Amino acid sequence: MSLKKQIKKVFDDGLANTPAVRLSVEEANYFIDAVVDESALFKRCKVVRIAIGKASKKVNKIKLDDDVFHPAESGTALPSQKYATAKNDGYVVLRPLEIIATVKINDDELEENVEGLAFEDHFMQMVAKQGANQLERVALYSRKKSTIETTYDMFDGFITLAKASGNVIDFSVGYSDRYIDRNKMSAMYKAIPTKFRKALTDYFMHDDLKVDYEDLYIQSQNRVPTDQANGKPFSATPWLSTEAPVATGTVKTIASNATAGTDTITMTGGHGIVNGNVIVIAYGKAKEFSTVVTNVATNVLTLQDELPYDYASGNADENKVYLATLDGSDVLLAGVDNLLVGISRDMTMEFERVARERATYAVITMKVDFNVMYAQAIAIGKSLKVR
């Protein structure tokens, strides 16, 4: 039975629930399109559709020789050694992992929005709208962990990949303030090697930073464009955080190894941390983690949250602790073909009608992955502050 027939049976026949339906290629493509259309970020990414039954997909880094034009001579063929040849510059692999979601669609939402669109298609769009919001957050901020508790532990998102291997500029260091301006955007642009700059397309940032930039230059005598920098437009990305940790003060050190899943760390003497302080561990490193101190017993700090990683006291990338403020925001400078969103067409959907709630639940199983083509072609400006 097709997906549309299943939806129809739920509402027309009052079925309490339906068996899982595997979406056809056409239905899967429609759903993928609907998810992309609901995401400001995914519209500006390269969406790779992965065939049913495929566990992975290679995305080749193809480029052409720089020289494709040569002197021409009437009646003389171009020598074969001067043909432009496609060069394989390596590849990245997308390995989609399975995720499941339960989405609640209230009857009044459907009743208000069915005009001009087939009911079944509209229902699919309502499901996609809710799913796209979370997938966008996962695409940005997920960080792969060995122990998986949430979808954010399954992947390395764009921000994580950019901070690990891209061009990172921390605007809390070496600048007189942390507010967005033209010089900071230019610093990000210049951080990217020249050969990659022609492929740049967008500065991805939170709406509030866009507003701050416009407010700063709207009255400028120098005719500074307020919606772009260095010829690259600002793309509003609402799920980019404005509450990321920003390190302050002098560094403190963990005195003994700390174990993931525990909520205490032991500091060296003279740390000066008090109850209620926000701290960040391994700032700017792979195991960065921020939390609030809830109790201080000499050198032992009790934390509001359990540690997500093990921290080795002898590892300089893991043993540093700073006081922090939670008012940082990231800006991502990249090209649309560099941010990869892999979505498999292998999807299932089933429905449960709950009449007493005047709602229908859709249970969706799908497979996704995220990656970047060239990490060197990405710049990330961190620690910006909204005015």
Coordinates of N, CA and C in Angstrom, one line a residue, residues 81-231:
Q81 N 47.1 16.1 -25.6 CA 47.7 16.4 -24.3 C 47.2 17.7 -23.8
K82 N 46.5 18.5 -24.6 CA 45.9 19.8 -24.1 C 44.4 19.7 -23.8
Y83 N 43.9 18.5 -23.9 CA 42.5 18.4 -23.6 C 42.3 18.6 -22.1
A84 N 41.3 19.3 -21.7 CA 41.0 19.5 -20.3 C 40.6 18.2 -19.7
T85 N 41.2 17.8 -18.6 CA 40.9 16.5 -18.0 C 40.4 16.7 -16.6
A86 N 39.4 15.9 -16.2 CA 38.9 16.0 -14.9 C 39.9 15.3 -13.9
K87 N 40.2 16.0 -12.9 CA 41.1 15.4 -11.9 C 40.3 15.0 -10.6
N88 N 40.6 13.8 -10.2 CA 40.0 13.3 -8.9 C 40.9 13.8 -7.8
D89 N 40.4 14.7 -7.0 CA 41.1 15.3 -5.9 C 40.8 14.6 -4.6
G90 N 40.5 13.3 -4.7 CA 40.0 12.6 -3.5 C 38.5 12.5 -3.4
Y91 N 38.1 12.1 -2.2 CA 36.6 12.1 -2.0 C 36.3 12.1 -0.5
V92 N 35.1 12.4 -0.2 CA 34.6 12.2 1.2 C 33.5 11.1 1.1
V93 N 33.3 10.5 2.2 CA 32.3 9.4 2.3 C 31.1 9.8 3.2
L94 N 29.9 9.7 2.7 CA 28.7 9.9 3.6 C 28.3 8.5 4.0
R95 N 28.1 8.2 5.3 CA 27.6 7.0 5.8 C 26.4 7.2 6.7
P96 N 25.2 7.2 6.0 CA 24.0 7.6 6.8 C 23.7 6.6 7.9
L97 N 23.3 7.2 9.0 CA 22.9 6.4 10.2 C 21.4 6.6 10.4
E98 N 20.8 5.5 11.0 CA 19.4 5.5 11.1 C 18.9 6.3 12.3
I99 N 17.9 7.2 12.1 CA 17.3 7.9 13.2 C 15.8 7.7 13.1
I100 N 15.1 7.9 14.2 CA 13.7 7.7 14.3 C 13.0 8.9 15.0
A101 N 11.9 9.3 14.5 CA 11.2 10.5 15.1 C 9.7 10.2 15.2
T102 N 9.1 10.7 16.3 CA 7.6 10.7 16.4 C 7.2 12.2 16.3
V103 N 6.4 12.5 15.3 CA 5.9 13.8 15.1 C 4.4 13.9 15.3
K104 N 4.0 14.8 16.1 CA 2.5 15.0 16.4 C 2.0 16.1 15.5
I105 N 0.9 15.8 14.8 CA 0.2 16.7 13.9 C -1.2 16.9 14.5
N106 N -1.5 18.1 15.0 CA -2.8 18.4 15.5 C -3.8 18.6 14.4
D107 N -5.1 18.2 14.6 CA -6.1 18.3 13.6 C -6.3 19.8 13.1
D108 N -6.2 20.7 14.1 CA -6.5 22.1 13.7 C -5.4 22.7 12.8
E109 N -4.1 22.1 12.9 CA -3.1 22.5 12.0 C -3.4 22.1 10.6
L110 N -3.9 20.9 10.5 CA -4.3 20.5 9.1 C -5.5 21.2 8.6
E111 N -6.4 21.4 9.4 CA -7.7 22.1 8.9 C -7.4 23.5 8.4
E112 N -6.4 24.2 9.0 CA -6.1 25.5 8.7 C -5.3 25.7 7.4
N113 N -4.7 24.6 6.9 CA -3.7 24.8 5.8 C -3.9 23.9 4.6
V114 N -5.1 23.3 4.4 CA -5.2 22.3 3.3 C -5.6 22.9 2.0
E115 N -5.9 24.2 1.9 CA -6.4 24.8 0.7 C -5.2 24.7 -0.4
G116 N -5.6 24.4 -1.6 CA -4.7 24.4 -2.7 C -3.6 23.3 -2.7
L117 N -3.7 22.4 -1.8 CA -2.7 21.3 -1.7 C -3.4 20.0 -1.4
A118 N -3.1 18.9 -2.0 CA -3.7 17.6 -1.7 C -3.4 17.4 -0.2
F119 N -4.4 16.8 0.5 CA -4.3 16.6 1.9 C -3.1 15.7 2.3
E120 N -2.9 14.6 1.5 CA -1.8 13.8 1.9 C -0.4 14.5 1.7
D121 N -0.3 15.3 0.6 CA 0.9 16.1 0.5 C 1.1 17.1 1.6
H122 N 0.0 17.7 2.0 CA 0.1 18.7 3.1 C 0.5 18.0 4.4
F123 N 0.0 16.8 4.6 CA 0.4 16.1 5.8 C 1.9 15.8 5.8
M124 N 2.4 15.4 4.7 CA 3.8 15.1 4.6 C 4.7 16.4 4.8
Q125 N 4.2 17.5 4.4 CA 4.9 18.8 4.6 C 4.9 19.2 6.0
M126 N 3.8 18.9 6.7 CA 3.7 19.2 8.2 C 4.7 18.4 8.9
V127 N 4.9 17.1 8.6 CA 5.8 16.2 9.2 C 7.3 16.7 8.9
A128 N 7.5 17.0 7.7 CA 8.8 17.5 7.3 C 9.2 18.8 8.0
K129 N 8.3 19.7 8.2 CA 8.6 20.9 8.9 C 9.1 20.7 10.3
Q130 N 8.5 19.8 11.0 CA 9.0 19.6 12.4 C 10.3 18.8 12.3
G131 N 10.5 17.9 11.4 CA 11.7 17.2 11.4 C 12.9 18.0 10.9
A132 N 12.6 19.0 10.0 CA 13.7 19.8 9.5 C 14.4 20.7 10.6
N133 N 13.6 21.2 11.5 CA 14.1 22.0 12.6 C 15.2 21.3 13.4
Q134 N 14.9 20.0 13.8 CA 15.9 19.3 14.6 C 17.1 18.9 13.7
L135 N 16.8 18.5 12.5 CA 17.9 18.0 11.6 C 18.9 19.2 11.4
E136 N 18.4 20.4 11.3 CA 19.3 21.6 11.1 C 20.2 21.8 12.3
R137 N 19.6 21.6 13.5 CA 20.4 21.8 14.7 C 21.5 20.7 14.8
V138 N 21.1 19.5 14.4 CA 22.0 18.3 14.4 C 23.1 18.6 13.4
A139 N 22.8 19.1 12.2 CA 23.7 19.3 11.2 C 24.8 20.3 11.6
L140 N 24.4 21.3 12.4 CA 25.3 22.3 12.9 C 26.1 21.9 14.1
Y141 N 25.5 21.3 15.1 CA 26.2 21.2 16.4 C 26.5 19.8 16.9
S142 N 26.1 18.8 16.1 CA 26.3 17.4 16.6 C 27.8 17.2 16.7
R143 N 28.2 16.3 17.7 CA 29.6 16.0 17.9 C 29.7 14.5 18.3
K144 N 30.3 13.7 17.5 CA 30.3 12.3 17.6 C 30.9 11.8 18.9
K145 N 30.2 10.9 19.6 CA 30.7 10.3 20.8 C 30.7 8.8 20.8
S146 N 31.5 8.1 21.6 CA 31.5 6.7 21.6 C 30.2 6.1 22.2
T147 N 29.6 6.8 23.2 CA 28.4 6.4 23.8 C 27.3 7.3 23.3
I148 N 26.3 6.7 22.6 CA 25.3 7.5 21.9 C 24.0 7.6 22.8
E149 N 23.7 8.8 23.2 CA 22.4 9.0 24.0 C 21.4 9.8 23.2
T150 N 21.9 10.7 22.3 CA 21.0 11.6 21.5 C 21.5 11.6 20.1
T151 N 20.7 12.1 19.2 CA 21.2 12.3 17.8 C 22.4 13.2 17.7
Y152 N 22.6 14.1 18.6 CA 23.7 14.9 18.6 C 25.0 14.2 18.9
D153 N 24.9 13.0 19.3 CA 26.1 12.1 19.6 C 26.5 11.3 18.4
M154 N 25.7 11.3 17.4 CA 25.9 10.3 16.3 C 26.8 10.8 15.1
F155 N 26.9 12.1 15.0 CA 27.5 12.7 13.8 C 28.5 13.8 14.3
D156 N 29.3 14.2 13.3 CA 30.1 15.5 13.5 C 29.5 16.5 12.6
G157 N 28.9 17.5 13.2 CA 28.2 18.6 12.4 C 29.2 19.6 11.8
F158 N 28.6 20.5 11.1 CA 29.4 21.5 10.3 C 30.3 22.3 11.3
I159 N 29.7 22.8 12.4 CA 30.5 23.6 13.3 C 31.6 22.8 13.9
T160 N 31.3 21.6 14.3 CA 32.4 20.7 14.9 C 33.5 20.4 13.9
L161 N 33.1 20.1 12.6 CA 34.1 19.9 11.6 C 35.0 21.1 11.3
A162 N 34.3 22.3 11.2 CA 35.0 23.5 10.9 C 36.0 23.9 12.0
K163 N 35.6 23.7 13.3 CA 36.5 24.0 14.4 C 37.6 23.0 14.5
A164 N 37.4 21.8 14.0 CA 38.5 20.8 14.1 C 39.5 20.9 13.0
S165 N 39.1 21.3 11.8 CA 40.0 21.2 10.6 C 39.9 22.5 9.8
G166 N 39.0 23.4 10.0 CA 38.9 24.6 9.2 C 39.8 25.7 9.7
N167 N 39.5 26.9 9.3 CA 40.2 28.1 9.6 C 39.4 28.8 10.7
V168 N 39.9 28.8 12.0 CA 39.2 29.2 13.1 C 39.8 30.6 13.6
I169 N 38.9 31.5 13.8 CA 39.3 32.8 14.4 C 38.5 33.1 15.6
D170 N 39.1 33.3 16.7 CA 38.4 33.5 18.0 C 38.4 35.0 18.2
F171 N 37.3 35.6 18.1 CA 37.2 37.1 18.2 C 37.2 37.6 19.6
S172 N 37.4 36.7 20.6 CA 37.6 37.1 22.0 C 39.1 37.3 22.3
V173 N 39.9 37.1 21.3 CA 41.4 37.2 21.4 C 41.9 38.2 20.4
G174 N 42.6 39.2 20.8 CA 43.2 40.1 19.9 C 42.3 41.2 19.3
Y175 N 41.1 41.3 19.8 CA 40.2 42.3 19.3 C 39.7 43.2 20.4
S176 N 39.4 44.4 20.1 CA 39.0 45.4 21.2 C 37.6 45.1 21.7
D177 N 36.8 44.4 20.9 CA 35.4 44.0 21.3 C 35.0 42.8 20.5
R178 N 33.9 42.2 20.8 CA 33.4 41.0 20.2 C 32.2 41.2 19.3
Y179 N 31.9 42.4 19.0 CA 30.8 42.7 18.1 C 31.1 42.6 16.6
I180 N 30.1 42.2 15.9 CA 30.3 42.0 14.4 C 30.6 43.3 13.7
D181 N 31.6 43.3 12.8 CA 31.9 44.4 12.0 C 32.6 43.9 10.7
R182 N 32.8 44.9 9.8 CA 33.4 44.5 8.5 C 34.8 43.9 8.6
N183 N 35.6 44.5 9.5 CA 36.9 44.0 9.7 C 37.0 42.5 10.1
K184 N 36.1 42.2 11.0 CA 36.1 40.8 11.4 C 35.6 39.8 10.3
M185 N 34.6 40.2 9.5 CA 34.2 39.4 8.4 C 35.3 39.3 7.3
S186 N 36.1 40.4 7.2 CA 37.2 40.3 6.2 C 38.3 39.4 6.7
A187 N 38.5 39.4 8.0 CA 39.5 38.5 8.6 C 39.2 37.0 8.3
M188 N 37.9 36.7 8.4 CA 37.5 35.3 8.1 C 37.7 35.0 6.6
Y189 N 37.4 36.0 5.8 CA 37.6 35.8 4.3 C 39.0 35.5 4.0
K190 N 39.9 36.4 4.6 CA 41.3 36.3 4.3 C 42.0 35.0 4.9
A191 N 41.3 34.4 5.9 CA 41.8 33.2 6.5 C 41.8 32.0 5.6
I192 N 40.9 32.1 4.6 CA 40.7 31.0 3.6 C 41.8 31.1 2.5
P193 N 42.5 30.0 2.2 CA 43.4 30.0 1.1 C 42.8 30.6 -0.2
T194 N 43.6 31.3 -1.0 CA 43.1 32.0 -2.2 C 42.4 31.1 -3.1
K195 N 42.9 29.9 -3.3 CA 42.4 29.0 -4.3 C 41.0 28.5 -4.0
F196 N 40.6 28.6 -2.7 CA 39.2 28.2 -2.4 C 38.2 29.3 -2.4
R197 N 38.7 30.6 -2.5 CA 37.8 31.7 -2.2 C 36.7 31.9 -3.3
K198 N 37.0 31.5 -4.5 CA 36.0 31.6 -5.6 C 34.8 30.7 -5.4
A199 N 34.9 29.7 -4.5 CA 33.8 28.8 -4.3 C 33.0 29.2 -3.1
L200 N 33.4 30.3 -2.4 CA 32.6 30.8 -1.2 C 31.3 31.4 -1.7
T201 N 30.3 31.2 -0.9 CA 29.0 31.7 -1.3 C 28.3 32.5 -0.2
D202 N 28.4 32.1 1.1 CA 27.6 32.6 2.2 C 28.4 32.8 3.5
Y203 N 28.0 33.8 4.2 CA 28.3 33.9 5.6 C 27.0 33.4 6.4
F204 N 27.1 32.3 7.1 CA 26.0 31.8 7.8 C 26.0 32.3 9.2
M205 N 24.9 33.0 9.7 CA 25.0 33.6 11.0 C 23.6 33.7 11.6
H206 N 23.5 33.9 12.9 CA 22.2 34.1 13.5 C 21.6 35.4 13.1
D207 N 20.3 35.5 13.1 CA 19.5 36.7 12.7 C 20.0 37.9 13.4
D208 N 20.2 37.8 14.7 CA 20.6 38.9 15.5 C 21.9 39.6 15.1
L209 N 22.8 38.8 14.6 CA 24.1 39.3 14.1 C 23.9 40.1 12.8
K210 N 23.0 39.6 12.0 CA 22.6 40.3 10.7 C 22.1 41.7 11.1
V211 N 21.2 41.7 12.1 CA 20.6 43.0 12.5 C 21.6 43.9 13.0
D212 N 22.6 43.4 13.8 CA 23.6 44.2 14.4 C 24.5 44.8 13.3
Y213 N 24.8 44.0 12.3 CA 25.6 44.5 11.2 C 24.9 45.6 10.4
E214 N 23.6 45.4 10.1 CA 22.9 46.4 9.4 C 22.8 47.7 10.3
D215 N 22.5 47.6 11.5 CA 22.4 48.8 12.4 C 23.7 49.5 12.4
L216 N 24.9 48.8 12.4 CA 26.2 49.5 12.4 C 26.5 50.3 11.2
Y217 N 26.0 49.8 10.0 CA 26.4 50.5 8.8 C 25.3 51.1 8.0
I218 N 24.1 51.1 8.5 CA 23.0 51.6 7.8 C 23.1 53.2 7.5
Q219 N 23.8 53.8 8.5 CA 24.0 55.3 8.3 C 25.4 55.6 7.9
S220 N 26.2 54.6 7.4 CA 27.6 54.8 7.1 C 27.7 55.7 5.9
Q221 N 28.7 56.6 6.0 CA 29.1 57.5 4.9 C 29.9 56.8 3.8
N222 N 30.3 55.6 4.1 CA 31.2 54.8 3.2 C 30.5 53.8 2.3
R223 N 29.2 53.9 2.3 CA 28.4 53.0 1.5 C 28.7 51.5 1.7
V224 N 28.8 51.1 2.9 CA 29.1 49.7 3.2 C 27.8 48.9 3.1
P225 N 27.8 47.9 2.2 CA 26.6 47.0 2.1 C 26.2 46.4 3.5
T226 N 25.0 46.4 3.8 CA 24.6 46.0 5.1 C 24.1 44.5 5.1
D227 N 24.1 43.9 4.0 CA 23.6 42.5 3.9 C 24.6 41.5 3.4
Q228 N 25.9 41.9 3.3 CA 27.0 41.1 2.8 C 28.3 41.7 3.2
A229 N 29.3 40.8 3.0 CA 30.7 41.3 3.2 C 31.6 40.6 2.2
N230 N 32.5 41.3 1.6 CA 33.4 40.7 0.6 C 32.7 40.0 -0.6
G231 N 31.5 40.6 -0.9 CA 30.7 40.1 -2.0 C 29.9 38.8 -1.6

